[in-house]
JSON list of C-alpha atoms and ligand atoms in Angstrom, two decimals:
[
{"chain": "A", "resi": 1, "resn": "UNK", "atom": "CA", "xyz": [100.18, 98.87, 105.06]},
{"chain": "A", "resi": 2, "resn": "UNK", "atom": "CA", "xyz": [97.73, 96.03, 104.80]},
{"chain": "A", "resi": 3, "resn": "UNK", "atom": "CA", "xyz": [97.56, 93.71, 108.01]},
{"chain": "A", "resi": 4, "resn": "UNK", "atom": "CA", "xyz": [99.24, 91.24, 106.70]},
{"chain": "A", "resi": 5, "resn": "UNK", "atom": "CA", "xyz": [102.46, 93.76, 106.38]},
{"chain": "A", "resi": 6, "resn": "UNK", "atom": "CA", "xyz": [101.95, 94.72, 109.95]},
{"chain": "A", "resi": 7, "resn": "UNK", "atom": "CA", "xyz": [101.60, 91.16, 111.05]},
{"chain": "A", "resi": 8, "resn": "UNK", "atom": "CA", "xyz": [104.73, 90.72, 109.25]},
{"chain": "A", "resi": 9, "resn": "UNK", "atom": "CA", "xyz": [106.20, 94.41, 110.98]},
{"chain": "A", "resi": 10, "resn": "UNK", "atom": "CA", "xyz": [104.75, 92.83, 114.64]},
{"chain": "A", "resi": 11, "resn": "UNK", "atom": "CA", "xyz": [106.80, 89.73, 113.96]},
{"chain": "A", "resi": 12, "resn": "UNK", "atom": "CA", "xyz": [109.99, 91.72, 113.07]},
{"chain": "A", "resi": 13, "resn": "UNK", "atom": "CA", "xyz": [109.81, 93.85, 116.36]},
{"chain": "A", "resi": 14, "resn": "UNK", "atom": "CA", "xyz": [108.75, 90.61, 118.26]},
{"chain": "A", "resi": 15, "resn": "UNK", "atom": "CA", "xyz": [111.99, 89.60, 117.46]},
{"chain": "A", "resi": 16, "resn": "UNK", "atom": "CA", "xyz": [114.47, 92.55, 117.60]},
{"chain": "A", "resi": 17, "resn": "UNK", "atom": "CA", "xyz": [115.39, 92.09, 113.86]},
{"chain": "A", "resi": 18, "resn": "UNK", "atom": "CA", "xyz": [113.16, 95.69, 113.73]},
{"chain": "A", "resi": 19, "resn": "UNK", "atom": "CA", "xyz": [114.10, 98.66, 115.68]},
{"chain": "A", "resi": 20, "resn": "UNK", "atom": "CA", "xyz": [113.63, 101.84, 115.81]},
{"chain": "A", "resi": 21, "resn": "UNK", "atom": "CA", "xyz": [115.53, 104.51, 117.45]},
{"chain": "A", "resi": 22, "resn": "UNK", "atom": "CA", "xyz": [118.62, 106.15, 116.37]},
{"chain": "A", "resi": 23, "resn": "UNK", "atom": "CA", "xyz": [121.40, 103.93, 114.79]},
{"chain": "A", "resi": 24, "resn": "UNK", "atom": "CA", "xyz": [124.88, 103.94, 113.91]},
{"chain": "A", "resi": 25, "resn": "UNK", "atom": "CA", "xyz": [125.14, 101.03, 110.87]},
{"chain": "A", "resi": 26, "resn": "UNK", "atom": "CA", "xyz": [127.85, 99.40, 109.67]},
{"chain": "A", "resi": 27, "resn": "UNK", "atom": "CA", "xyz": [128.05, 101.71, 106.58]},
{"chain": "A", "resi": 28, "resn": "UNK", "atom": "CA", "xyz": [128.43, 104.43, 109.03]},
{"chain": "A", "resi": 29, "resn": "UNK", "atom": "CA", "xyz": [125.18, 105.74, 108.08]},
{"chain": "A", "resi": 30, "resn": "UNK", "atom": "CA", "xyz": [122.40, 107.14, 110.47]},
{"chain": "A", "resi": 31, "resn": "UNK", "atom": "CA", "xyz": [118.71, 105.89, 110.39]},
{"chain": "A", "resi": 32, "resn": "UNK", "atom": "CA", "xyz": [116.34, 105.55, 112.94]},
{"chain": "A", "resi": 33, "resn": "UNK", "atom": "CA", "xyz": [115.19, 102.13, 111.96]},
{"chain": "A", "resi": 34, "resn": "UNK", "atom": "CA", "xyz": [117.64, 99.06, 111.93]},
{"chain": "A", "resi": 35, "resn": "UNK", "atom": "CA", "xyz": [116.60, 96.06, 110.39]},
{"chain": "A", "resi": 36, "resn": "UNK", "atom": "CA", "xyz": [118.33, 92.46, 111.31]},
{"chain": "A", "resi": 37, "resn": "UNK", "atom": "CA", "xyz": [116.34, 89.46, 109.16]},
{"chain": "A", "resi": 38, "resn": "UNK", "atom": "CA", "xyz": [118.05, 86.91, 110.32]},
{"chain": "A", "resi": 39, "resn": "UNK", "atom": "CA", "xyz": [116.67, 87.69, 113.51]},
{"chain": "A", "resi": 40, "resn": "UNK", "atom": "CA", "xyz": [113.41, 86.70, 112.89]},
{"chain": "A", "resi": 41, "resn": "UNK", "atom": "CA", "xyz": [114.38, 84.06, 110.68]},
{"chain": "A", "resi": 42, "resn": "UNK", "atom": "CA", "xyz": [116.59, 82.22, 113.26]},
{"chain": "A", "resi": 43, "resn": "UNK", "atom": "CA", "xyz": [112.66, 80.94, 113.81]},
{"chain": "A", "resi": 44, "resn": "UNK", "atom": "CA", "xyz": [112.36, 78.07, 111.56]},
{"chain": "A", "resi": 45, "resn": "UNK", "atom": "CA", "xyz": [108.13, 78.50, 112.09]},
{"chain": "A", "resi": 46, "resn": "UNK", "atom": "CA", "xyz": [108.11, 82.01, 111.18]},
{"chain": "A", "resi": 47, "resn": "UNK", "atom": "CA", "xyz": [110.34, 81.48, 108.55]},
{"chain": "A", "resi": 48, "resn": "UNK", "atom": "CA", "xyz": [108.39, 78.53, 107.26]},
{"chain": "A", "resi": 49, "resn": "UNK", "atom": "CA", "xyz": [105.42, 81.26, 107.25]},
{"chain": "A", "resi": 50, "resn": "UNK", "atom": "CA", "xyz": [107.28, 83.86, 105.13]},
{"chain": "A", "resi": 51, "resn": "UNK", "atom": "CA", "xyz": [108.09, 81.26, 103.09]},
{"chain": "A", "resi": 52, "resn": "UNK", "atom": "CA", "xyz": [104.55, 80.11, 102.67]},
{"chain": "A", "resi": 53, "resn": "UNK", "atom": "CA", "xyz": [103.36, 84.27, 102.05]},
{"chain": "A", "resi": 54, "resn": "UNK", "atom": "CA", "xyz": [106.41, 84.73, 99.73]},
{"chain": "A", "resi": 55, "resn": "UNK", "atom": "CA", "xyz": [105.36, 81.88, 97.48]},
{"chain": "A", "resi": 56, "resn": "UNK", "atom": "CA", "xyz": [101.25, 82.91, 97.63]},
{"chain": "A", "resi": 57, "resn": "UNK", "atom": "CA", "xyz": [102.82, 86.86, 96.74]},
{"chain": "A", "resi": 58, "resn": "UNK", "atom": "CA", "xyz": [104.81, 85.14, 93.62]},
{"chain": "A", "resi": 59, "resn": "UNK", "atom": "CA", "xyz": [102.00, 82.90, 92.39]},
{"chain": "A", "resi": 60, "resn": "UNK", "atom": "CA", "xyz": [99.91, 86.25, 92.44]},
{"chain": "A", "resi": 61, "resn": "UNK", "atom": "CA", "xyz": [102.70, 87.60, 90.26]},
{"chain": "A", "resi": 62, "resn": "UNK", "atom": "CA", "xyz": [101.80, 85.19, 87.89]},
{"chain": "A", "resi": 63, "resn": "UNK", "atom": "CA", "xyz": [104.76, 83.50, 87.93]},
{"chain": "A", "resi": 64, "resn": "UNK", "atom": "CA", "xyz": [103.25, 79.62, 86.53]},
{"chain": "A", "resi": 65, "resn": "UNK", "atom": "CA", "xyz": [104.83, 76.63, 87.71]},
{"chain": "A", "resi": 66, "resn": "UNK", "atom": "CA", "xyz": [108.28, 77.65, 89.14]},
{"chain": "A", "resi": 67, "resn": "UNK", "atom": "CA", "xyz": [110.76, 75.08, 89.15]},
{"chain": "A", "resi": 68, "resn": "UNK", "atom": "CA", "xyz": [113.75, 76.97, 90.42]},
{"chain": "A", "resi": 69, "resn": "UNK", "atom": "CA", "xyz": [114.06, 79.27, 93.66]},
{"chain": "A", "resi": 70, "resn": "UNK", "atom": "CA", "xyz": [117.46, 81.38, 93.31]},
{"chain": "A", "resi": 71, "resn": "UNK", "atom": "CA", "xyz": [119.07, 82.99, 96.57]},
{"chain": "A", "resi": 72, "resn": "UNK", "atom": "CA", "xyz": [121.99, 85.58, 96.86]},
{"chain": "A", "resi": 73, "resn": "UNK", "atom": "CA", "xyz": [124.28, 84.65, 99.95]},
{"chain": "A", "resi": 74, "resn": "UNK", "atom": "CA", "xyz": [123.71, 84.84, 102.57]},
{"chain": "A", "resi": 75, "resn": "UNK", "atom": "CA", "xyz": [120.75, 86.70, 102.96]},
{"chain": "A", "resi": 76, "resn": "UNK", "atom": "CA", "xyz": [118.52, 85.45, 101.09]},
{"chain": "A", "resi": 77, "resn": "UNK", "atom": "CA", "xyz": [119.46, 81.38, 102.26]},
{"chain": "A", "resi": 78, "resn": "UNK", "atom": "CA", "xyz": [116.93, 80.94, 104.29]},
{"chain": "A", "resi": 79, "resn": "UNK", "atom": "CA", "xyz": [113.83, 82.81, 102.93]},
{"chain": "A", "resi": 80, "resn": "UNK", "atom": "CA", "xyz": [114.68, 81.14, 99.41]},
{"chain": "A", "resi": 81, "resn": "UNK", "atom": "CA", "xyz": [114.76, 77.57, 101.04]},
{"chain": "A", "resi": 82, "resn": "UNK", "atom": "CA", "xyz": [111.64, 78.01, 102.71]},
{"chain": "A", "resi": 83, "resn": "UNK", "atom": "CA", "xyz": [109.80, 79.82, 99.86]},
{"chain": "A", "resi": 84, "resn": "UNK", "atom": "CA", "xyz": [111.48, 76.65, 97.61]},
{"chain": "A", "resi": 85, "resn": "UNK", "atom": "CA", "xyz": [109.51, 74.20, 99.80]},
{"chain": "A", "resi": 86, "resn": "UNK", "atom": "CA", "xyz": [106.36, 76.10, 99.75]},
{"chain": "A", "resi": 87, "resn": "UNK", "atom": "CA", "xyz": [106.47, 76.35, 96.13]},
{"chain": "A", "resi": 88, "resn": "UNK", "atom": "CA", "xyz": [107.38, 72.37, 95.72]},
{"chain": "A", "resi": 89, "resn": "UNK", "atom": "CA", "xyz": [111.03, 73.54, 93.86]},
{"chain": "A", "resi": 90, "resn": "UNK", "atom": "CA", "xyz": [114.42, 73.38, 94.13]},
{"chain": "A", "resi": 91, "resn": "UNK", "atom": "CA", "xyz": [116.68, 76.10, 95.85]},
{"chain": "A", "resi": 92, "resn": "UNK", "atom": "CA", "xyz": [120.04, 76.99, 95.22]},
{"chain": "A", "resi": 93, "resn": "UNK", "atom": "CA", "xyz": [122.01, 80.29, 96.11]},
{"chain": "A", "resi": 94, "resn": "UNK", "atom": "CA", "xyz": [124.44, 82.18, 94.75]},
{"chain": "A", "resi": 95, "resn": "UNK", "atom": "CA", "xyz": [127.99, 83.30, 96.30]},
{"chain": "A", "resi": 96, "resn": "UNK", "atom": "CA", "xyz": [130.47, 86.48, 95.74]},
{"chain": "A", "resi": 97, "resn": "UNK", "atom": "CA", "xyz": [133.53, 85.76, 94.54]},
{"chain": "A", "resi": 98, "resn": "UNK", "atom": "CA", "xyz": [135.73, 86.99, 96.65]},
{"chain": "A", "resi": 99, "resn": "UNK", "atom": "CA", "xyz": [138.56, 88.48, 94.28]},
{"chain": "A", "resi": 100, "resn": "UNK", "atom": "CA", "xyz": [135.56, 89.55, 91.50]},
{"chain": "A", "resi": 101, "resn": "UNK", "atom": "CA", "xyz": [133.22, 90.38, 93.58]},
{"chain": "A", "resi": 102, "resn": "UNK", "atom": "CA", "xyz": [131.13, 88.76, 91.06]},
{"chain": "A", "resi": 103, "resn": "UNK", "atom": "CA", "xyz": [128.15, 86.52, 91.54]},
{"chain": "A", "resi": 104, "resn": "UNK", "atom": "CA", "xyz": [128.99, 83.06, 90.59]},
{"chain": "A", "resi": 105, "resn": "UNK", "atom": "CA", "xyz": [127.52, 79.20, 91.07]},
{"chain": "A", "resi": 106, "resn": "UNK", "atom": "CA", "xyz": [129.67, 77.14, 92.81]},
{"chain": "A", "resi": 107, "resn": "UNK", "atom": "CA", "xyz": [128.95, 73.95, 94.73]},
{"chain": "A", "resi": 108, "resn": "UNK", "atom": "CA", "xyz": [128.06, 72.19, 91.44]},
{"chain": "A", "resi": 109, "resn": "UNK", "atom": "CA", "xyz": [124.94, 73.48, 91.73]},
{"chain": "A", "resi": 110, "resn": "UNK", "atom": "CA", "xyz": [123.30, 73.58, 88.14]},
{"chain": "A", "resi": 111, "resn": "UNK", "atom": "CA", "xyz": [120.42, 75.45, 86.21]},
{"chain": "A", "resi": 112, "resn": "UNK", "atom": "CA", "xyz": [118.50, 74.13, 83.52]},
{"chain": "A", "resi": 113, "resn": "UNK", "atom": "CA", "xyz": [117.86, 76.26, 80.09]},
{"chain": "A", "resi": 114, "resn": "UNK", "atom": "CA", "xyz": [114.65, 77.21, 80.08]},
{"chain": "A", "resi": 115, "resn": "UNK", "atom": "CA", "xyz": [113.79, 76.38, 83.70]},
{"chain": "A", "resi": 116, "resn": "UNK", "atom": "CA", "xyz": [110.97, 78.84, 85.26]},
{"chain": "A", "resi": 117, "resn": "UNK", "atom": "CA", "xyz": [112.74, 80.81, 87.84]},
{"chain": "A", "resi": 118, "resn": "UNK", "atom": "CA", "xyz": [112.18, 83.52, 90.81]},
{"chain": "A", "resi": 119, "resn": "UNK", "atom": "CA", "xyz": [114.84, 84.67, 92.70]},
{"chain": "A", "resi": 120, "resn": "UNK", "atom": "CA", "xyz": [114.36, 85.14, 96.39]},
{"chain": "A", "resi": 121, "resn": "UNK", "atom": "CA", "xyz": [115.91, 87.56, 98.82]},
{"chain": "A", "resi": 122, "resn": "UNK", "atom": "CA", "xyz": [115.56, 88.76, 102.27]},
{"chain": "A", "resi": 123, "resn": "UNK", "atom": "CA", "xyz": [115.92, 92.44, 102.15]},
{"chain": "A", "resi": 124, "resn": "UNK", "atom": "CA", "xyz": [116.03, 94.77, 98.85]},
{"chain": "A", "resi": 125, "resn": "UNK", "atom": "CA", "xyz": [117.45, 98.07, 98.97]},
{"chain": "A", "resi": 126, "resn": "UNK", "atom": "CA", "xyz": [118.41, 99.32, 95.74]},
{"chain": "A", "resi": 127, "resn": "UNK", "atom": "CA", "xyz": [118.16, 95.98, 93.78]},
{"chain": "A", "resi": 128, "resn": "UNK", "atom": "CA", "xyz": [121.32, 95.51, 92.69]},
{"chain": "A", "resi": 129, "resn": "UNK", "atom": "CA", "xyz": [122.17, 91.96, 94.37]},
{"chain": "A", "resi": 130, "resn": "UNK", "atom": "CA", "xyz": [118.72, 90.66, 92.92]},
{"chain": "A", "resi": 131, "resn": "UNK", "atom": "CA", "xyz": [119.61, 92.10, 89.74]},
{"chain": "A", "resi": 132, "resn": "UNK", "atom": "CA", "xyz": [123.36, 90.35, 89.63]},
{"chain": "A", "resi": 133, "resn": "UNK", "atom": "CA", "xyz": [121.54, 87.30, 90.23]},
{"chain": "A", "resi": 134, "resn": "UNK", "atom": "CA", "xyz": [118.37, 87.56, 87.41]},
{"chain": "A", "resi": 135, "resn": "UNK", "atom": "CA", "xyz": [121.40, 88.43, 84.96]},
{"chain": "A", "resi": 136, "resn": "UNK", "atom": "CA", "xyz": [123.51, 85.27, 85.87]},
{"chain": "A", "resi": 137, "resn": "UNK", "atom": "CA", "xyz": [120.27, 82.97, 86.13]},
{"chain": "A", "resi": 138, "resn": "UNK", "atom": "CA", "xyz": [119.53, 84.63, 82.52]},
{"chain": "A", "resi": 139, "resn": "UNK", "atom": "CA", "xyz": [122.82, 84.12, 80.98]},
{"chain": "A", "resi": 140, "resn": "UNK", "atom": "CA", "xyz": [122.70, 80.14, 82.39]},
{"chain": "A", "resi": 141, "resn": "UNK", "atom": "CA", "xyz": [119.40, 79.93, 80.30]},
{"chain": "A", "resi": 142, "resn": "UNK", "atom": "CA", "xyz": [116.81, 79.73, 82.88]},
{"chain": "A", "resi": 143, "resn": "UNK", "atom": "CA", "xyz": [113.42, 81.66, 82.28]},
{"chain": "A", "resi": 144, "resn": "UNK", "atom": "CA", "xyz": [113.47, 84.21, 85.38]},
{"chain": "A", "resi": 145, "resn": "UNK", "atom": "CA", "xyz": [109.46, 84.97, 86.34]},
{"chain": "A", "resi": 146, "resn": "UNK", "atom": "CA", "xyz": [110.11, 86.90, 89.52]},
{"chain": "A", "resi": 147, "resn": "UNK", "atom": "CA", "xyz": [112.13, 88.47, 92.12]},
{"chain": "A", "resi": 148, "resn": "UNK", "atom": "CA", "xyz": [110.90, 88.50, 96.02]},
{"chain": "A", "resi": 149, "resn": "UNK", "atom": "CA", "xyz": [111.52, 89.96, 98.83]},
{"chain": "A", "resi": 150, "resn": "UNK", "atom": "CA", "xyz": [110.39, 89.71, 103.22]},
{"chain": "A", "resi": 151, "resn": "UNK", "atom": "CA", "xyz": [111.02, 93.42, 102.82]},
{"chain": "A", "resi": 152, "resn": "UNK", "atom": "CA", "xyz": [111.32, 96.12, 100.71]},
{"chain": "A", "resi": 153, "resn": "UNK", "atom": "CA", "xyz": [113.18, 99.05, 102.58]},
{"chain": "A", "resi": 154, "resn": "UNK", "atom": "CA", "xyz": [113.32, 101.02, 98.85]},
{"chain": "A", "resi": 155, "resn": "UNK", "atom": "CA", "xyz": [109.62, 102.39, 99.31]},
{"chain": "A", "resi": 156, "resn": "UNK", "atom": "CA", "xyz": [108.91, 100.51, 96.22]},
{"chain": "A", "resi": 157, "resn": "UNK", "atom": "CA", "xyz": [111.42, 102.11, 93.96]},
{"chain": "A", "resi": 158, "resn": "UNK", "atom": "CA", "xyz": [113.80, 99.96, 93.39]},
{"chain": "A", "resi": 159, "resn": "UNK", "atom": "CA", "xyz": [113.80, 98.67, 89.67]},
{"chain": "A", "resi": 160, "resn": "UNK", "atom": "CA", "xyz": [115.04, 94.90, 88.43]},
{"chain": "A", "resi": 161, "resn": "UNK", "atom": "CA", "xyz": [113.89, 94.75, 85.50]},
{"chain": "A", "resi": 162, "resn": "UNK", "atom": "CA", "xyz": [111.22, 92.08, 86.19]},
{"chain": "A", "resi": 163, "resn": "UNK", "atom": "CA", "xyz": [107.86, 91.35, 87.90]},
{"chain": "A", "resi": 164, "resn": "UNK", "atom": "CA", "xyz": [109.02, 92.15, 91.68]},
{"chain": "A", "resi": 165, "resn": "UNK", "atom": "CA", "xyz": [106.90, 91.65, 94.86]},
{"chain": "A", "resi": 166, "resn": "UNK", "atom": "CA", "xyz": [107.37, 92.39, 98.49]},
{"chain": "A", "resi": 167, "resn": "UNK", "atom": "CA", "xyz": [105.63, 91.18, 101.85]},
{"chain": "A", "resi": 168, "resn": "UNK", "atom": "CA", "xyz": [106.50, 94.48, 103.33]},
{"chain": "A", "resi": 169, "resn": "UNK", "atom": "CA", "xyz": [107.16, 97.87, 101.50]},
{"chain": "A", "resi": 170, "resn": "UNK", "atom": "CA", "xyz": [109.42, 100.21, 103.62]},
{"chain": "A", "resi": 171, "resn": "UNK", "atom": "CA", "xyz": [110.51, 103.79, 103.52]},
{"chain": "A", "resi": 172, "resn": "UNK", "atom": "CA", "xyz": [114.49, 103.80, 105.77]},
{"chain": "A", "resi": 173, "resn": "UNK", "atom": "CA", "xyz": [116.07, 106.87, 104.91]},
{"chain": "A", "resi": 174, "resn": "UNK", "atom": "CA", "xyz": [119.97, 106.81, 105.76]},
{"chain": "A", "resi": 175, "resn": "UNK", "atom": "CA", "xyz": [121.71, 110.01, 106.68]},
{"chain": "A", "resi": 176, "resn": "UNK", "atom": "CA", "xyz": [125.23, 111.11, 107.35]},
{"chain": "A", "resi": 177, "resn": "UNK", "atom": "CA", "xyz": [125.96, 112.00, 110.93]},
{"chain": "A", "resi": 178, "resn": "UNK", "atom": "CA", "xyz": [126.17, 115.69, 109.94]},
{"chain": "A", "resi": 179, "resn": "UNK", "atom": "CA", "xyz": [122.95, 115.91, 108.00]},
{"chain": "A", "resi": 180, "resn": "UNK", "atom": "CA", "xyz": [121.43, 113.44, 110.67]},
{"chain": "A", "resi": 181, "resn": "UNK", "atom": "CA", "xyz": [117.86, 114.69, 111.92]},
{"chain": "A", "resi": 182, "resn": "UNK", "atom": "CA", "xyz": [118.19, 113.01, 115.55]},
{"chain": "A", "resi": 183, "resn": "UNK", "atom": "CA", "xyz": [121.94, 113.92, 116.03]},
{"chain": "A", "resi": 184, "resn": "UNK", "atom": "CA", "xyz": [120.64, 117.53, 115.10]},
{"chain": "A", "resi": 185, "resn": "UNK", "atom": "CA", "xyz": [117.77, 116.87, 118.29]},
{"chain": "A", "resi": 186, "resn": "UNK", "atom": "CA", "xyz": [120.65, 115.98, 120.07]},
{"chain": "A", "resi": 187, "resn": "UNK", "atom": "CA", "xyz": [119.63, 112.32, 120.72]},
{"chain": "A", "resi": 188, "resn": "UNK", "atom": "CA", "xyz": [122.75, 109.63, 121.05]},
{"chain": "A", "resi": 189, "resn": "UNK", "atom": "CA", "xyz": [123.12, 107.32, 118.43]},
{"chain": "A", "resi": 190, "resn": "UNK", "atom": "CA", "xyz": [123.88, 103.55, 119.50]},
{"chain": "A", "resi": 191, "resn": "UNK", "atom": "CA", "xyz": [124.98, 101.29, 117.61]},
{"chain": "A", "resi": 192, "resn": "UNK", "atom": "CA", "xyz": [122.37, 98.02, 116.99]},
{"chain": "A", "resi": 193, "resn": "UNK", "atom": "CA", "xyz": [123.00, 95.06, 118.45]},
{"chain": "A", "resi": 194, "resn": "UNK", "atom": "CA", "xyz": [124.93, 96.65, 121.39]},
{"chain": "A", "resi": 195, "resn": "UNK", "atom": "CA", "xyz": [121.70, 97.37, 123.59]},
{"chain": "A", "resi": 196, "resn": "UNK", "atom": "CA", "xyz": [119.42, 93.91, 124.98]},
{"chain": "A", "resi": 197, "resn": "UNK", "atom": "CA", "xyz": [116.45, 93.74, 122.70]},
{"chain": "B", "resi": 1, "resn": "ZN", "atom": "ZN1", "xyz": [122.46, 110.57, 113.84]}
]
């Protein structure tokens, strides 16, 4: 990890949106780390900072002069917003439908054809959020550059198709409680949130 990452990782734990122990997530899922980004990004300073190291990661990525910050909801709001400002472009986000499930535009938000695009998230785990959004950016005409994330929790696997950059790569394995490694050590599980930080 380079020290920026681990500046990044001190923040996180700083914070409590980075544990590590043994946890019982929502899914139902074991994992001995927990991760909670809105935790550190209920800072608006740090957050400005991630914003400012998200947009220096993307310009690396060769990404020219972006125009257009996209953000899946709600995760990605604030990270895209402050990576938006550092970049001197617009941000808008992207909700779920609730019936579809589908990514959609709403708020008469609008996207140029042929605008130069990233799209911004907080967390990626397998991709597939930042992929629903590159596709609908696409099919409104925009030119997506990019995708970016705070943190990458896929070890680097995860695949969208496009030039993709992280400010921290992770490796969280998930287990179920009967091929969990700490519940086989005997070691409680708790469930995050539900012990001070
Ligand atoms: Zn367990």
């Amino acid at each position: 990890m380079t020290p920026q990452a681990e500046s990044i990782m001190e923040l996180f734990r700083a914070t409590g949106a980075y544990l590590e122990g043994h946890f019982r997530l929502t899914s139902g899922l074991h994992s001995a780390q927990y991760l909670q980004s809105a935790l550190v990004l209920q800072h608006p300073r740090a957050a400005e900072r991630l914003g400012q190291l998200m947009a220096e990661h993307l310009r690396d990525a060769k990404t020219g002069e972006v125009g257009l910050v996209v953000s899946p909801a709600l995760g990605g709001l604030i990270i895209g917003h402050e990576t938006a400002r550092a970049l001197g472009a617009r941000h808008i986000f992207l909700e779920r439908d609730p019936v579809s499930a589908k990514m959609v535009l709403r708020r008469g938000f609008t996207i140029k054809p042929g605008e130069r695009t990233v799209v911004v998230e907080d967390v990626i785990t397998t991709g597939g959020t930042t992929k629903d959004v590159i596709d609908l950016v696409r099919e409104a005409g925009a030119d997506v550059a990019a995708a970016g994330s705070i943190i990458d929790r896929s070890g680097g696997r995860a695949d969208v198709g496009i030039p993709r950059v992280a400010l921290v790569t992770l490796q969280v394995a998930a287990h179920y409680p009967n091929e969990c490694p700490l519940c086989a050590q005997g070691i409680p599980a708790v469930k995050p949130g539900s012990r001070p930080v």
